[in-house]
Amino acid sequence: MAAIVPSLRYERRLWRDGCVRVVGVDEVGVAPTCGAVVAAAVIMRPNCHRIPGVRDSKTLSAGQRERLAPLIRARAVAIGVGAASVREIDQLNIYHATHLAMRRAIARVGGHDHVLVDGNRIAGFEAAVGPYSNVVDGDAKVYSIACASVVAKVIRDRMMARLAARYPGYGWERNQGYATLEHRRAIRRLGLTPFHRRSFLALQRTLAGDQVSLDLFGDDPNEGLLGHALLTSEALDGLEDAGLDGLADPADHGVLAEHAWVVTG
């Protein structure tokens, strides 16, 4: 079945209503058992044309994403990338940490009129980011969200490749931290690193040698997590804590700082 091509229908409706700076937001790294969760926020120019090939990053190869990311950067009005560290994931749980990463990414694009976010409604999100609309499967349907998914995926994959060089043997350069057989066997052989999400039930099962299915969440998306802690405004503890240090490429038109990478134009 052919992949769905995202459209500008949602953005055009907002542009017609006078919203000039429309932000598309998406996150990557929710399911892996290690590494930060990363979100990107992208603003495209009103009445822009779509970049051929841009769609949900999960339907693209690594090579396609690497080719598209600089094209997205070149055409975007602004791009911001935010992250929530492993420590924050374990403290807050992955649900709240993901929304924290989104909020940080949105904050990096500067002023905006409306946010389009992938997924379901998020409690309290409007108070933090202003007017927003959620779109289920937005990374497949909404062009600016698809752009954000590509940017976020490229950044996180680079992050995991750098961490793989520091912690060889886990295959992070190939599995990006997902609980693959290779990764699980490495955990049993080498143990956990500071970048493993220790609150995840999948890791607890792996260390125990449990051979049952390692579906990360099972039927309950909060199973094995620390619970719903209050979201705080505490700053991230340092770039290295999220593994995002040193990711800025000289070819990138931006700066990586405070777990965020931003492009303005």
Coordinates of C-alpha atoms in Angstrom, one line a residue:
M1 CA 0.0 0.0 0.0
A2 CA 1.3 3.4 -1.0
A3 CA 2.4 5.7 1.8
I4 CA 0.1 8.6 2.7
V5 CA 1.3 12.0 1.4
P6 CA 0.8 14.8 3.9
S7 CA -1.1 17.8 2.7
L8 CA -1.2 21.5 3.5
R9 CA -4.9 21.5 4.1
Y10 CA -4.6 22.1 7.9
E11 CA -2.1 24.9 7.4
R12 CA -4.0 26.6 4.7
R13 CA -7.1 26.8 6.8
L14 CA -5.1 28.6 9.5
W15 CA -3.3 30.8 7.1
R16 CA -6.7 32.0 5.7
D17 CA -7.7 32.8 9.2
G18 CA -4.7 35.1 9.6
C19 CA -2.4 32.7 11.4
V20 CA 1.0 33.4 9.8
R21 CA 3.3 31.4 12.1
V22 CA 1.8 27.9 12.2
V23 CA 4.0 25.3 14.0
G24 CA 4.0 21.6 13.3
V25 CA 5.2 19.5 16.1
D26 CA 6.2 15.8 16.4
E27 CA 8.3 13.6 18.6
V28 CA 10.5 10.6 18.2
G29 CA 12.0 8.1 20.7
V30 CA 9.0 7.3 22.8
A31 CA 9.3 3.5 22.5
P32 CA 13.1 2.9 22.8
T33 CA 14.5 1.7 26.1
C34 CA 17.3 4.2 26.1
G35 CA 18.2 7.7 25.1
A36 CA 16.3 11.0 25.3
V37 CA 12.9 11.6 23.7
V38 CA 13.3 14.3 21.0
A39 CA 10.7 16.7 19.6
A40 CA 10.9 19.1 16.7
A41 CA 8.8 22.1 15.9
V42 CA 8.7 23.5 12.3
I43 CA 7.2 26.7 10.9
M44 CA 6.8 26.9 7.1
R45 CA 6.1 30.0 5.1
P46 CA 2.5 30.7 4.3
N47 CA 1.4 29.3 0.9
C48 CA 4.6 27.4 0.5
H49 CA 4.9 24.4 -1.8
R50 CA 5.5 20.9 -0.4
I51 CA 9.0 19.4 -0.7
P52 CA 8.6 16.2 -2.7
G53 CA 9.2 13.1 -0.7
V54 CA 8.4 14.6 2.7
R55 CA 6.1 12.3 4.7
D56 CA 5.9 10.5 8.1
S57 CA 9.6 9.8 9.0
K58 CA 8.7 6.2 9.9
T59 CA 7.9 5.5 6.2
L60 CA 11.3 6.8 5.0
S61 CA 14.7 5.2 4.9
A62 CA 17.6 6.7 6.8
G63 CA 19.1 7.9 3.5
Q64 CA 15.8 9.6 2.5
R65 CA 15.6 11.4 5.9
E66 CA 19.2 12.6 5.7
R67 CA 18.5 14.0 2.2
L68 CA 15.2 15.7 3.2
A69 CA 16.3 17.3 6.5
P70 CA 18.6 20.0 5.0
L71 CA 15.9 20.8 2.4
I72 CA 13.4 21.3 5.2
R73 CA 15.9 23.5 7.1
A74 CA 16.5 25.6 4.0
R75 CA 12.8 26.3 3.5
A76 CA 11.6 26.6 7.0
V77 CA 10.9 30.0 8.7
A78 CA 12.0 28.5 12.0
I79 CA 12.9 25.1 13.5
G80 CA 13.3 24.2 17.1
V81 CA 14.4 20.9 18.7
G82 CA 13.9 20.1 22.3
A83 CA 14.5 16.9 24.3
A84 CA 13.7 15.3 27.7
S85 CA 16.6 13.4 29.2
V86 CA 16.6 9.8 30.4
R87 CA 16.6 11.2 34.0
E88 CA 13.4 13.2 33.2
I89 CA 11.8 10.2 31.5
D90 CA 12.4 8.1 34.6
Q91 CA 11.2 10.9 36.9
L92 CA 8.1 12.1 35.0
N93 CA 7.2 9.0 32.9
I94 CA 7.5 8.9 29.1
Y95 CA 4.1 10.5 28.6
H96 CA 4.9 13.7 30.5
A97 CA 8.5 13.7 29.3
T98 CA 7.4 13.7 25.7
H99 CA 5.1 16.7 26.2
L100 CA 8.0 18.4 28.0
A101 CA 10.2 17.9 24.9
M102 CA 7.4 19.3 22.7
R103 CA 7.1 22.4 24.8
R104 CA 10.8 23.0 24.7
A105 CA 10.9 22.6 20.9
I106 CA 8.0 25.0 20.5
A107 CA 9.6 27.5 22.8
R108 CA 12.7 27.6 20.5
V109 CA 10.8 28.8 17.4
G110 CA 9.9 32.1 19.0
G111 CA 6.4 33.7 18.6
H112 CA 3.8 31.7 16.9
D113 CA 0.0 31.9 16.2
H114 CA -1.1 28.2 16.3
V115 CA 0.4 24.8 16.9
L116 CA -0.5 21.6 15.1
V117 CA 0.5 18.6 17.1
D118 CA 0.5 14.9 16.3
G119 CA -1.7 12.7 18.4
N120 CA -4.5 13.1 20.9
R121 CA -5.5 16.1 23.0
I122 CA -3.0 16.9 25.8
A123 CA -4.2 18.1 29.1
G124 CA -2.9 21.5 30.0
F125 CA -1.0 21.9 26.7
E126 CA -2.8 25.0 25.5
A127 CA -1.9 26.8 28.7
A128 CA 1.8 26.2 27.9
V129 CA 1.9 26.7 24.2
G130 CA -1.2 28.7 23.3
P131 CA -3.9 27.8 20.7
Y132 CA -3.3 24.4 19.2
S133 CA -5.0 21.6 17.3
N134 CA -4.2 17.9 17.6
V135 CA -4.4 15.7 14.6
V136 CA -4.4 11.9 15.1
D137 CA -1.8 10.4 12.7
G138 CA -0.7 14.0 12.0
D139 CA 2.7 12.9 10.9
A140 CA 1.1 11.2 8.0
K141 CA -1.6 13.8 7.2
V142 CA -0.1 17.3 8.0
Y143 CA 2.9 18.6 6.1
S144 CA 4.5 20.7 8.8
I145 CA 4.1 17.8 11.3
A146 CA 5.7 15.5 8.8
C147 CA 8.6 17.9 8.4
A148 CA 9.0 18.0 12.2
S149 CA 9.0 14.2 12.3
V150 CA 11.9 14.0 9.7
V151 CA 14.0 16.7 11.6
A152 CA 13.4 15.0 15.0
K153 CA 14.2 11.5 13.7
V154 CA 17.5 12.6 12.0
I155 CA 18.6 14.4 15.2
R156 CA 17.8 11.5 17.5
D157 CA 19.4 8.9 15.1
R158 CA 22.6 11.0 15.1
M159 CA 22.5 11.2 18.9
M160 CA 22.2 7.4 19.2
A161 CA 25.0 6.9 16.8
R162 CA 27.3 9.1 18.9
L163 CA 26.2 7.3 22.1
A164 CA 26.9 4.0 20.3
A165 CA 30.5 5.1 19.9
R166 CA 30.8 5.8 23.6
Y167 CA 29.0 2.6 24.6
P168 CA 29.8 0.0 22.0
G169 CA 28.2 -3.4 21.9
Y170 CA 24.5 -2.4 22.2
G171 CA 24.0 -1.8 18.5
W172 CA 22.5 1.7 19.0
E173 CA 23.8 2.8 15.7
R174 CA 21.4 0.2 14.1
N175 CA 18.6 -0.2 16.6
Q176 CA 18.4 3.4 17.9
G177 CA 17.7 2.0 21.4
Y178 CA 14.7 -0.2 20.6
A179 CA 14.4 -3.5 22.5
T180 CA 15.7 -5.6 19.6
L181 CA 17.1 -9.1 20.2
E182 CA 20.6 -7.7 19.7
H183 CA 20.0 -4.9 22.2
R184 CA 18.5 -7.3 24.8
R185 CA 21.3 -9.7 24.6
A186 CA 23.8 -6.9 25.0
I187 CA 22.1 -5.7 28.1
R188 CA 22.3 -9.2 29.6
R189 CA 26.0 -9.4 28.7
L190 CA 27.1 -5.8 29.5
G191 CA 24.5 -4.4 31.9
L192 CA 22.8 -1.0 31.8
T193 CA 24.4 2.3 30.8
P194 CA 23.5 5.8 32.3
F195 CA 21.4 6.3 29.1
H196 CA 19.0 3.3 29.7
R197 CA 15.5 4.2 30.9
R198 CA 15.6 2.2 34.1
S199 CA 11.9 2.7 34.8
F200 CA 10.9 0.8 31.7
L201 CA 9.5 -2.7 32.4
A202 CA 11.2 -4.0 29.3
L203 CA 14.6 -3.4 30.9
Q204 CA 13.6 -5.0 34.1
R205 CA 12.4 -8.1 32.3
T206 CA 15.6 -8.2 30.2
L207 CA 17.8 -8.1 33.2
A208 CA 15.8 -10.8 34.8
G209 CA 16.2 -13.0 31.8
D210 CA 12.5 -13.1 31.2
Q211 CA 11.9 -14.6 27.8
V212 CA 8.3 -13.3 27.4
S213 CA 7.4 -10.8 24.7
L214 CA 9.2 -7.5 25.3
D215 CA 6.4 -5.4 24.0
L216 CA 7.5 -2.2 25.7
F217 CA 4.1 -1.1 27.1
G218 CA 1.8 -4.1 26.8
D219 CA -1.8 -3.1 27.1
D220 CA -1.1 -0.3 29.6
P221 CA 1.1 2.6 28.3
N222 CA 2.1 3.4 31.8
E223 CA 3.0 -0.1 32.9
G224 CA 6.4 -0.2 34.6
L225 CA 6.8 3.5 34.8
L226 CA 7.4 5.6 37.9
G227 CA 3.9 7.1 37.8
H228 CA 2.5 10.5 37.1
A229 CA 4.8 13.0 38.7
L230 CA 4.1 16.7 38.6
L231 CA 5.7 18.4 35.6
T232 CA 8.2 21.0 36.7
S233 CA 9.9 23.9 35.0
E234 CA 13.3 22.7 36.1
A235 CA 16.0 23.2 33.5
L236 CA 17.7 20.2 31.9
D237 CA 20.7 19.0 33.8
G238 CA 23.2 19.4 30.9
L239 CA 23.6 18.5 27.3
E240 CA 25.4 15.2 28.1
D241 CA 22.5 14.0 30.3
A242 CA 20.3 13.7 27.2
G243 CA 23.1 12.7 24.9
L244 CA 22.6 15.7 22.7
D245 CA 26.0 17.3 23.3
G246 CA 28.1 18.0 20.2
L247 CA 25.3 17.2 17.7
A248 CA 25.4 20.5 15.9
D249 CA 26.7 20.0 12.4
P250 CA 28.7 22.9 10.8
A251 CA 26.4 22.6 7.9
D252 CA 23.3 23.2 10.1
H253 CA 22.0 26.7 10.1
G254 CA 21.6 26.7 13.8
V255 CA 22.9 26.2 17.3
L256 CA 22.4 23.3 19.7
A257 CA 21.9 24.7 23.2
E258 CA 20.0 23.7 26.3
H259 CA 18.8 20.5 24.6
A260 CA 17.4 22.5 21.7
W261 CA 18.5 23.2 18.2
V262 CA 16.9 26.2 16.5
V263 CA 16.8 27.6 13.0
T264 CA 15.3 31.0 12.2
G265 CA 14.9 32.7 8.8

